[in-house]
Coordinates of C-alpha atoms in Angstrom, one line a residue:
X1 CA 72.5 -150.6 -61.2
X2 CA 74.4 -148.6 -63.9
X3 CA 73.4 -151.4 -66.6
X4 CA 69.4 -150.2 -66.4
X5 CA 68.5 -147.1 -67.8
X6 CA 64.8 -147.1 -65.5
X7 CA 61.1 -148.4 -66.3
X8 CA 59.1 -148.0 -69.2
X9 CA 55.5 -148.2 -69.7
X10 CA 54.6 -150.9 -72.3
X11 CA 51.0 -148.9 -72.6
X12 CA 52.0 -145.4 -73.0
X13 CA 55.3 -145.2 -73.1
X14 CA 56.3 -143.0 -70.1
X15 CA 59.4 -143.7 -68.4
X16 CA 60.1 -143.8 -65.0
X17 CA 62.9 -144.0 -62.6
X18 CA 64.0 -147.8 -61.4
X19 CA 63.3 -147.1 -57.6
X20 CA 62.2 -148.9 -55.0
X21 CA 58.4 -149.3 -54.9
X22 CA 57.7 -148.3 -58.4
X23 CA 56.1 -150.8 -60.0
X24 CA 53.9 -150.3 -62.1
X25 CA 52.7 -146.8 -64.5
X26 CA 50.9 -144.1 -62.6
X27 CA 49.3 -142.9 -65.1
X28 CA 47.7 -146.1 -66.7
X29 CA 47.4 -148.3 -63.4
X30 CA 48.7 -151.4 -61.8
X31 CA 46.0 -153.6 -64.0
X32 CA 47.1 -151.8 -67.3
X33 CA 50.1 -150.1 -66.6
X34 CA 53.0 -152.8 -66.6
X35 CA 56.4 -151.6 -67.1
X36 CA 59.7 -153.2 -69.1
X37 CA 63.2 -152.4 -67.6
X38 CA 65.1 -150.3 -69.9
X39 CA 69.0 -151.5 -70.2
X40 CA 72.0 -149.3 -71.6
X41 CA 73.0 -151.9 -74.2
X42 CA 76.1 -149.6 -74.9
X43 CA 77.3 -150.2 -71.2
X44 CA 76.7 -153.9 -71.3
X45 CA 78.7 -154.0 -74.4
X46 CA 81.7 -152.7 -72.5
X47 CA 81.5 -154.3 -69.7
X48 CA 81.5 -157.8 -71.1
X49 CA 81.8 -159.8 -74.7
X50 CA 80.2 -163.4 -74.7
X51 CA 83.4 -165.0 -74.8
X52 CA 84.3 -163.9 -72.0
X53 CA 80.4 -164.5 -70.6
X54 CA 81.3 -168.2 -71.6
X55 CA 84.6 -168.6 -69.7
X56 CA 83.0 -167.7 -66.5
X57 CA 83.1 -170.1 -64.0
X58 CA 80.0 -168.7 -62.2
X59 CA 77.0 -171.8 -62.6
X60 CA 74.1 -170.2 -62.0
X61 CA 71.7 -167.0 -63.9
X62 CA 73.9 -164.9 -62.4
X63 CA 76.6 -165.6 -64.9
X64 CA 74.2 -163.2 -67.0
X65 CA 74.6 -160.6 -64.5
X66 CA 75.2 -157.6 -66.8
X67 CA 71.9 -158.1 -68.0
X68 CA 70.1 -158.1 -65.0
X69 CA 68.1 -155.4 -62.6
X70 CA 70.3 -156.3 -59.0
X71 CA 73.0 -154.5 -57.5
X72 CA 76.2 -157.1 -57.9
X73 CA 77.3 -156.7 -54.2
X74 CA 73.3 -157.0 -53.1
X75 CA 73.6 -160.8 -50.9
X76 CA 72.0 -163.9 -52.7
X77 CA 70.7 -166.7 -51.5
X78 CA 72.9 -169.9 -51.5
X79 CA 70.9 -171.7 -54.2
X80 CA 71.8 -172.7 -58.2
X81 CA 69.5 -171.3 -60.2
X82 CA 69.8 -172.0 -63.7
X83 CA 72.1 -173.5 -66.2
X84 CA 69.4 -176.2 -66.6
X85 CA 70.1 -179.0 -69.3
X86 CA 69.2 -178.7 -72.6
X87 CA 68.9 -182.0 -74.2
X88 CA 69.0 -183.4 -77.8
X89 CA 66.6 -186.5 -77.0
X90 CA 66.7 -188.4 -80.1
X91 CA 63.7 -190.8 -79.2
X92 CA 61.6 -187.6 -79.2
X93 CA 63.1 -186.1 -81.8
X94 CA 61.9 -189.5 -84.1
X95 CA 58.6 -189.4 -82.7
X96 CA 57.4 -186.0 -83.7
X97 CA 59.8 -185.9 -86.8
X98 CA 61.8 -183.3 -86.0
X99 CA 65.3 -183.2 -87.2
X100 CA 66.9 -180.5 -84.7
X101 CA 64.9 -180.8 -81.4
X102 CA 66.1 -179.7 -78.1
X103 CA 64.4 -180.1 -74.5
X104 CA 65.1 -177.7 -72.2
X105 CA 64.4 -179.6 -69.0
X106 CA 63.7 -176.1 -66.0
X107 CA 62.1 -178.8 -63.7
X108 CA 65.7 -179.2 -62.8
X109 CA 66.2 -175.8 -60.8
X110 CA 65.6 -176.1 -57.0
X111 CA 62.5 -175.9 -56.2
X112 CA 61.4 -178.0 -59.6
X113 CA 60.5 -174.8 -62.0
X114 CA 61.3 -172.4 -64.1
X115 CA 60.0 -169.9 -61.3
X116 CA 62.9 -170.3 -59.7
X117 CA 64.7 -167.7 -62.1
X118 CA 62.5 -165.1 -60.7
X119 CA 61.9 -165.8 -57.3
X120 CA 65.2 -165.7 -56.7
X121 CA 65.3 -162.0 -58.0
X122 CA 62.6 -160.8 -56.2
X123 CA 64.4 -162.3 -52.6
X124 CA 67.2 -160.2 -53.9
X125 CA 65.3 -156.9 -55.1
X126 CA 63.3 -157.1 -51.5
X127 CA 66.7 -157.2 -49.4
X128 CA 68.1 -154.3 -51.5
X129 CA 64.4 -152.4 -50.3
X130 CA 64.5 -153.0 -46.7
X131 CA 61.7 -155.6 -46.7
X132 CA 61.5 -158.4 -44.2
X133 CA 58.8 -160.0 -45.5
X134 CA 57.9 -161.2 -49.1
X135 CA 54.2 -162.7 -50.5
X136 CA 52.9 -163.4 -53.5
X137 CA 49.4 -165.1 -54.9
X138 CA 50.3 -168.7 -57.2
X139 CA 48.5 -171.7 -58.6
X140 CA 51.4 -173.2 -57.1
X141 CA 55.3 -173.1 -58.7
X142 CA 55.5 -169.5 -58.2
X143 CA 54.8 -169.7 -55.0
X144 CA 57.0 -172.7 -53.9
X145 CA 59.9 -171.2 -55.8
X146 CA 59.6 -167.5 -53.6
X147 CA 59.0 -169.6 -50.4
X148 CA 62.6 -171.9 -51.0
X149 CA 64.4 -168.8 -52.3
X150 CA 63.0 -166.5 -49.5
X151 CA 64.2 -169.8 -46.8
X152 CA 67.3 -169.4 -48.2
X153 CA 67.6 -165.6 -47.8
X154 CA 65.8 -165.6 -44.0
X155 CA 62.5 -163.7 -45.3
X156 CA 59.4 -163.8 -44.2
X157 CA 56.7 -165.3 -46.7
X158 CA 52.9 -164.9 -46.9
X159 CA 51.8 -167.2 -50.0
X160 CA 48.5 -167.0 -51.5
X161 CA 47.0 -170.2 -53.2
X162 CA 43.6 -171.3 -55.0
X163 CA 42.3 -174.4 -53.0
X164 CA 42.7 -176.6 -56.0
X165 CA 46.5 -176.5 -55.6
X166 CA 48.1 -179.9 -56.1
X167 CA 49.2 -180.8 -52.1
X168 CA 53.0 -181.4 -53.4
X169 CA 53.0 -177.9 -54.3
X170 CA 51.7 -177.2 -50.8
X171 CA 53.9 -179.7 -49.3
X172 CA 57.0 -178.0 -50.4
X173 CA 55.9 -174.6 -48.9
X174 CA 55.2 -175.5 -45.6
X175 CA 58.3 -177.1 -45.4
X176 CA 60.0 -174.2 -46.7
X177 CA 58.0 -172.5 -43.5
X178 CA 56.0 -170.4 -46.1
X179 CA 52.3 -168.9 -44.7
X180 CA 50.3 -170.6 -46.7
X181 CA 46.9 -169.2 -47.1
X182 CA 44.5 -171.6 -49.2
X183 CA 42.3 -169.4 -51.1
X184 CA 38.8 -171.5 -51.2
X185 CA 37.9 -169.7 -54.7
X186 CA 39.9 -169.3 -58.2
X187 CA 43.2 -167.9 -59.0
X188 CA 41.5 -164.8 -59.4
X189 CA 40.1 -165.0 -56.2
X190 CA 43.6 -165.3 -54.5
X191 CA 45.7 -163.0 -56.5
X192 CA 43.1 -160.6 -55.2
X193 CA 43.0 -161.2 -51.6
X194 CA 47.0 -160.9 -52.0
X195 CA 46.8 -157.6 -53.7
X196 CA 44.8 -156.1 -50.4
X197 CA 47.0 -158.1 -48.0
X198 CA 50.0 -156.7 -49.7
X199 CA 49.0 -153.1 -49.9
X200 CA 47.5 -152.9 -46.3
X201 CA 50.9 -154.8 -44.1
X202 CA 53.3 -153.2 -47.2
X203 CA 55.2 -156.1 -47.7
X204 CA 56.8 -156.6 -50.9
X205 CA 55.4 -157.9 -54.0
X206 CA 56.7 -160.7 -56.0
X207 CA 53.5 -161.1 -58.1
X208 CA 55.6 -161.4 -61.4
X209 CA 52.8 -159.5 -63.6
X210 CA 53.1 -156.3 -60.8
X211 CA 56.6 -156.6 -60.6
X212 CA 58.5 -155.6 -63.6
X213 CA 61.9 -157.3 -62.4
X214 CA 60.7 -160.9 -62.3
X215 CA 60.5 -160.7 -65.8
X216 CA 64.1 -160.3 -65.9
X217 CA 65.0 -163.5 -64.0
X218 CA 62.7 -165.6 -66.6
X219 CA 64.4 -164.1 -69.3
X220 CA 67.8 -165.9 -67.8
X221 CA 66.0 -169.4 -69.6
X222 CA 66.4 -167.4 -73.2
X223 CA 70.1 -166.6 -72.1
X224 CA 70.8 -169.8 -71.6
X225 CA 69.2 -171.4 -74.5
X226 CA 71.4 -169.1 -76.9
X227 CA 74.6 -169.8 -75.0
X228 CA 74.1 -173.7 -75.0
X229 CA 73.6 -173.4 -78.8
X230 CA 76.3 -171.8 -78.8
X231 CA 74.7 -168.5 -80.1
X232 CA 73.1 -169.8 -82.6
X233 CA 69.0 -169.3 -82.5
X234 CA 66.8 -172.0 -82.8
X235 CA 63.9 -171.4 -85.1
X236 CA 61.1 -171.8 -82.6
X237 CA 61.1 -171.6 -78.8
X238 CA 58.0 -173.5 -78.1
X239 CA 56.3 -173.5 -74.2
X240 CA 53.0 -173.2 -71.6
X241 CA 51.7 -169.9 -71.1
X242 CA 49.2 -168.9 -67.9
X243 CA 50.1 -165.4 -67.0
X244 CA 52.1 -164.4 -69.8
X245 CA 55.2 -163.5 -67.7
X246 CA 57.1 -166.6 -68.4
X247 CA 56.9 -165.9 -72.4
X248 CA 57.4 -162.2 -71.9
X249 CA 60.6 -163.5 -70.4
X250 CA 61.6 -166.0 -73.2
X251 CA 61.2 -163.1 -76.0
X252 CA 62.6 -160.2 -73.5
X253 CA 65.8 -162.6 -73.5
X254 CA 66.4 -162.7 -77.0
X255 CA 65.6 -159.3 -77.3
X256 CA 68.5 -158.3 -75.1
X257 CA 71.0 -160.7 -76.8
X258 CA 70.0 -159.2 -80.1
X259 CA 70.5 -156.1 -79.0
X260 CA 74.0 -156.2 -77.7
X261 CA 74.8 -157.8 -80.9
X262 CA 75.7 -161.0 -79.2
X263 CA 72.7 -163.1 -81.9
X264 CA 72.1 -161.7 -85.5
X265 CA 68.5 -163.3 -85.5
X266 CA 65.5 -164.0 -83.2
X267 CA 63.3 -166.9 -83.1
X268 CA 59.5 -167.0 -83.2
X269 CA 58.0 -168.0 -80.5
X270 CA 55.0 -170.5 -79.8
X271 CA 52.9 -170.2 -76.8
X272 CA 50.6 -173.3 -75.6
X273 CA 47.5 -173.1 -73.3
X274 CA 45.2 -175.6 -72.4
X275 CA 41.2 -175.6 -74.1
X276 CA 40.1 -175.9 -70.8
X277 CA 42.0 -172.5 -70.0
X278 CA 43.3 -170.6 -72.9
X279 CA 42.1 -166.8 -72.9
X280 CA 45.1 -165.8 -74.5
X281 CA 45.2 -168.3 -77.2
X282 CA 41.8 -167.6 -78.2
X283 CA 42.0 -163.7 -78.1
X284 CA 45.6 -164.5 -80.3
X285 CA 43.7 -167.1 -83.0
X286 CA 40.7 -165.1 -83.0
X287 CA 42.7 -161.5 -83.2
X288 CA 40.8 -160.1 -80.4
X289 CA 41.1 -158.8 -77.4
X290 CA 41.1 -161.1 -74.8
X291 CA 37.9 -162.1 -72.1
X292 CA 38.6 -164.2 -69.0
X293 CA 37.9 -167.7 -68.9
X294 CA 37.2 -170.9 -67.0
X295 CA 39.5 -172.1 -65.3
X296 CA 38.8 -176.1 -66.3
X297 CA 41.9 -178.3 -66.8
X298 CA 44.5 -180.7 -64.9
X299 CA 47.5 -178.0 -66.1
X300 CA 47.0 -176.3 -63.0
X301 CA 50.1 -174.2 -63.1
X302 CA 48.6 -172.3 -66.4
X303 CA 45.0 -172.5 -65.2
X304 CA 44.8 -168.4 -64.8
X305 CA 41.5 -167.2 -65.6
X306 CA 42.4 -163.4 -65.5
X307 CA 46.0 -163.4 -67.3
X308 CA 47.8 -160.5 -65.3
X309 CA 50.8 -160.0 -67.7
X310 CA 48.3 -160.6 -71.3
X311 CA 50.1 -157.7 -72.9
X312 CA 53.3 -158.9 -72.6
X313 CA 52.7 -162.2 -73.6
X314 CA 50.9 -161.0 -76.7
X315 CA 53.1 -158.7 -77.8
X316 CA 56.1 -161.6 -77.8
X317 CA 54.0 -163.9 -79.9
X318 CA 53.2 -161.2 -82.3
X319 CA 56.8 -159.4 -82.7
X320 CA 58.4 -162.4 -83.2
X321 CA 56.1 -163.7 -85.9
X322 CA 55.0 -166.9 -83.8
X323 CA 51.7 -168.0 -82.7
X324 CA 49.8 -169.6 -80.0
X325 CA 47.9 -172.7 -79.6
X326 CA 45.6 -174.4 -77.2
X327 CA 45.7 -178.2 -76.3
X328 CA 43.4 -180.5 -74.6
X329 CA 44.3 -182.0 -71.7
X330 CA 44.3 -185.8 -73.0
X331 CA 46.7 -184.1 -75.3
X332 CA 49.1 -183.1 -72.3
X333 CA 48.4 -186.1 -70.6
X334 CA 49.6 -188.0 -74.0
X335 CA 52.5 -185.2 -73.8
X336 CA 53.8 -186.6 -70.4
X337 CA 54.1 -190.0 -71.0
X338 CA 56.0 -189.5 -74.5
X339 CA 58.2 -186.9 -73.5
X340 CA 59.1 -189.5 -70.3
X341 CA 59.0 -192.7 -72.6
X342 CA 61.0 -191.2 -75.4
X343 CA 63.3 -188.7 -73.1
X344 CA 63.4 -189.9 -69.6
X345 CA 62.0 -186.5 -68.8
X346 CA 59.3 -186.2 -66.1
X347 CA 57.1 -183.1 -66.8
X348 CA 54.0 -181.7 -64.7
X349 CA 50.9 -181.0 -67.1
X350 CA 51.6 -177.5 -66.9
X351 CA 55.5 -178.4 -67.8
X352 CA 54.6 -180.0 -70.9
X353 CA 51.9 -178.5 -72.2
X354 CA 54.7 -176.8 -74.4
X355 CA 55.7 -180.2 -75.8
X356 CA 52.1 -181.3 -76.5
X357 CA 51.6 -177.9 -78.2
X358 CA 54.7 -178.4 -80.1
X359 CA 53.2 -182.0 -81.3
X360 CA 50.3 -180.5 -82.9
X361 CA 51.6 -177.4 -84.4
X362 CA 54.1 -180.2 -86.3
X363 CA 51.5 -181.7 -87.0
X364 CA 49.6 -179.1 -88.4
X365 CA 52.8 -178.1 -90.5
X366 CA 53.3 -174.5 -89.1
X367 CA 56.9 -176.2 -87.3
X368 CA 58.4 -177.9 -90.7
X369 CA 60.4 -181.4 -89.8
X370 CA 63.8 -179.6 -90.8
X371 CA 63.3 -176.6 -88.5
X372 CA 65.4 -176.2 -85.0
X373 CA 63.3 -176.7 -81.9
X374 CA 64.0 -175.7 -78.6
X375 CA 60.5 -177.0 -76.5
X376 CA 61.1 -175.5 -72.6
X377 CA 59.8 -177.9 -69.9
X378 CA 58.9 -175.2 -67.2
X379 CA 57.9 -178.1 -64.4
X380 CA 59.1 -181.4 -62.6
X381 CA 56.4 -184.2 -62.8
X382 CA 56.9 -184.8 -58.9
X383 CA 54.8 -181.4 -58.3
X384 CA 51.4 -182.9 -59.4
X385 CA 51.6 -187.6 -59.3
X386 CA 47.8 -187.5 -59.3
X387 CA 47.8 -186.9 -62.8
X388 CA 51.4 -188.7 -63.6
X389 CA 49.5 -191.6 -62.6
X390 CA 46.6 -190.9 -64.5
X391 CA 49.1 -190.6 -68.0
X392 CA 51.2 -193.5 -66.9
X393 CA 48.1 -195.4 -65.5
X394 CA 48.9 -198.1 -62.5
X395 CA 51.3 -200.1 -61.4
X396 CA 51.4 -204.4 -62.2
X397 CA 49.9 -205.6 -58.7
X398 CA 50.9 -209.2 -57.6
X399 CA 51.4 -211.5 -55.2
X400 CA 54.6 -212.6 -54.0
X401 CA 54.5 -215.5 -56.7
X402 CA 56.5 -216.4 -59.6
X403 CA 53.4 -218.0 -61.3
X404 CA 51.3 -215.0 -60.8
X405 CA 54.3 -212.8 -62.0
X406 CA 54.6 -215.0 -65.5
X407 CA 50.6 -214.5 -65.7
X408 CA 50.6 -210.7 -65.7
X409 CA 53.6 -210.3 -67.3
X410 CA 52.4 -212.4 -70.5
X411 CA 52.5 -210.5 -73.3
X412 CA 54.8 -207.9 -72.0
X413 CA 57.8 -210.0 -72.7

């Protein structure tokens, strides 16, 4: 990898060496020590311009391979992922009266999230290491995403998962042929019963807020975003947080772009949690440090008690001069029906908490009508219909009779 200099501490600043099973900073811990991947701009810069970036014919994130932590001959799984539309839906757009708003639909990668983008790197990091077998602890995307990618590669997978886990979710890793171990307790609960599991059979780790190269793979929806805009940044990058990782991601991406010279601006960035789960919205509003929380809301995806990556996530919010907001979850329910109505978009809660976040923070004028917009959709709507039913309520129930058709249909026509 002669486009990565090695690790960096984000806590004290040591660097280390970008080899296999370093992970996090010795000297700070895995629960405080989390680590950055350190690029050599100066070589990306010769390898590669971002016209010729944008000639490529390669469809996927790994058209955006200078800038990422894999060995280029290291095998891939078969899968596209990334190069996700980005949409300019103009029912939305009038709805929330903004001028320049673009969707950023991830629920289109395949496995249905933005996880995708990193799941697919740690499949690769773990072949380049030897490993056989890959696990990880999820409230449910994550670990769908490793289980298709890891399918795709021939891995083993041992997937950790709260009980509350919506039974698509579930669904799509057992048919992936994922071990699926329902945690009967919180996310908390699982992502520590992983951590022991992983460190006592030493299989490898694609718990995005241990592994520093996950990051990287999110960052890919950043990438993207500033190539199909055609390099020109959007004012606000607005989406859910849980973890933090996924934002981390977002502002790592622009970071890089900026630095390489290929932007001459960065956006701020707005990160959404739900009130019934939002320890790192409160700790950002409040200027605090932040205290876990309850994990109490339908956005099951964000619903992390115990943010692993909160450093990270803070840290993007505050360098880029953006802020953080938390939404209820009639909000997000509201969030799913208009962005469908209004876009023909089909968002999870968890996928549009963003877009309900963005909805308020309009409305509370911190995003100004003229502003560009770029709100990331991180999840498909077929991951959790329990609750798309609940926003879109039920379907017009009759008997196979025109006269009983023209009854319920009055007033709808």
């Amino acid at each position: 990898m002669k486009n990565v200099l090695g690790l960096r501490c984000i806590k004290c600043g040591q660097e280390l060496p970008a080899l296999p099973g370093v992970y996090t900073c010795p000297s700070c811990g895995p629960k405080e020590g989390i680590l950055d991947v350190e690029y050599d701009y100066q070589a990306i810069k010769r390898e590669t311009t971002r016209e010729e970036l944008s000639q490529g014919k390669e469809r996927s994130i790994f058209r955006y391979l200078p800038f990422l932590p894999v060995k280029p001959d290291t095998p891939r799984p078969h899968l596209r992922v990334g190069m996700s539309p980005l949409y300019q839906p103009a029912g939305l757009r009038q709805s929330l009266g903004l001028s320049h708003l673009y969707v950023k639909d991830d629920g289109q990668n395949p496995t249905a999230s933005l996880k995708d983008r990193a799941s697919i790197i740690a499949v690769i990091k773990a072949v380049e290491e030897g490993a056989g077998t890959i696990a990880c602890s999820s409230t449910g995307n994550a670990a769908s995403s490793l289980a298709g990618s890891a399918a795709a590669m021939g891995l083993k997978t041992f997937i950790f998962v709260p009980g509350r886990a919506p039974q698509g979710k579930i669904a799509q890793l057992l048919i992936f042929g994922a071990n699926v171990i329902s945690v009967q307790g919180s996310y908390e609960d699982a992502f520590s019963l992983s951590a022991a599991a992983i460190e006592r059979f030493g299989w490898y780790n694609r718990n995005a807020a241990i592994n520093p190269y996950l990051v990287e793979g999110k960052k890919t929806v950043a990438l993207e975003i500033a190539e199909q805009l055609n390099w020109e940044v959007p004012d606000w990058v607005v989406l859910s947080v849980g973890d933090g990782c996924t934002i981390a991601g977002v502002w790592k991406g622009f970071k890089d772009l900026y630095q390489v010279g290929w932007i001459d601006r960065l956006p701020k960035i707005a990160g959404v949690q739900s009130t019934g789960c939002s320890p790192l919205a409160d700790a950002f509003l409040e200027n605090r440090p932040w205290r876990p929380a309850a994990e109490n809301t339908i956005a099951d995806s964000i619903a992390v008690g115990v943010p692993r990556n909160p450093e990270k996530a803070l840290r993007a919010v505050r360098e880029s001069g953006g802020t953080m907001i938390a939404v209820s979850d009639e909000e997000i329910l509201d969030a799913m029906r208009e962005l469908g109505r209004t876009s023909g978009i089909f968002g999870e809660p968890a996928g549009v908490t963003g877009t309900a976040g963005l909805k308020a923070l309009v409305k509370q004028g911190v995003i100004k009508p003229d502003e560009k917009v770029v709100s990331i959709v991180t999840g498909n709507g077929l991951k959790d219909v329990q609750n798309a039913i609940k926003a879109a309520g039920e379907p017009i129930k009759v008997e196979p009779s025109l006269n009983e058709l023209l009854l319920k249909l009055e007033g709808r026509i």
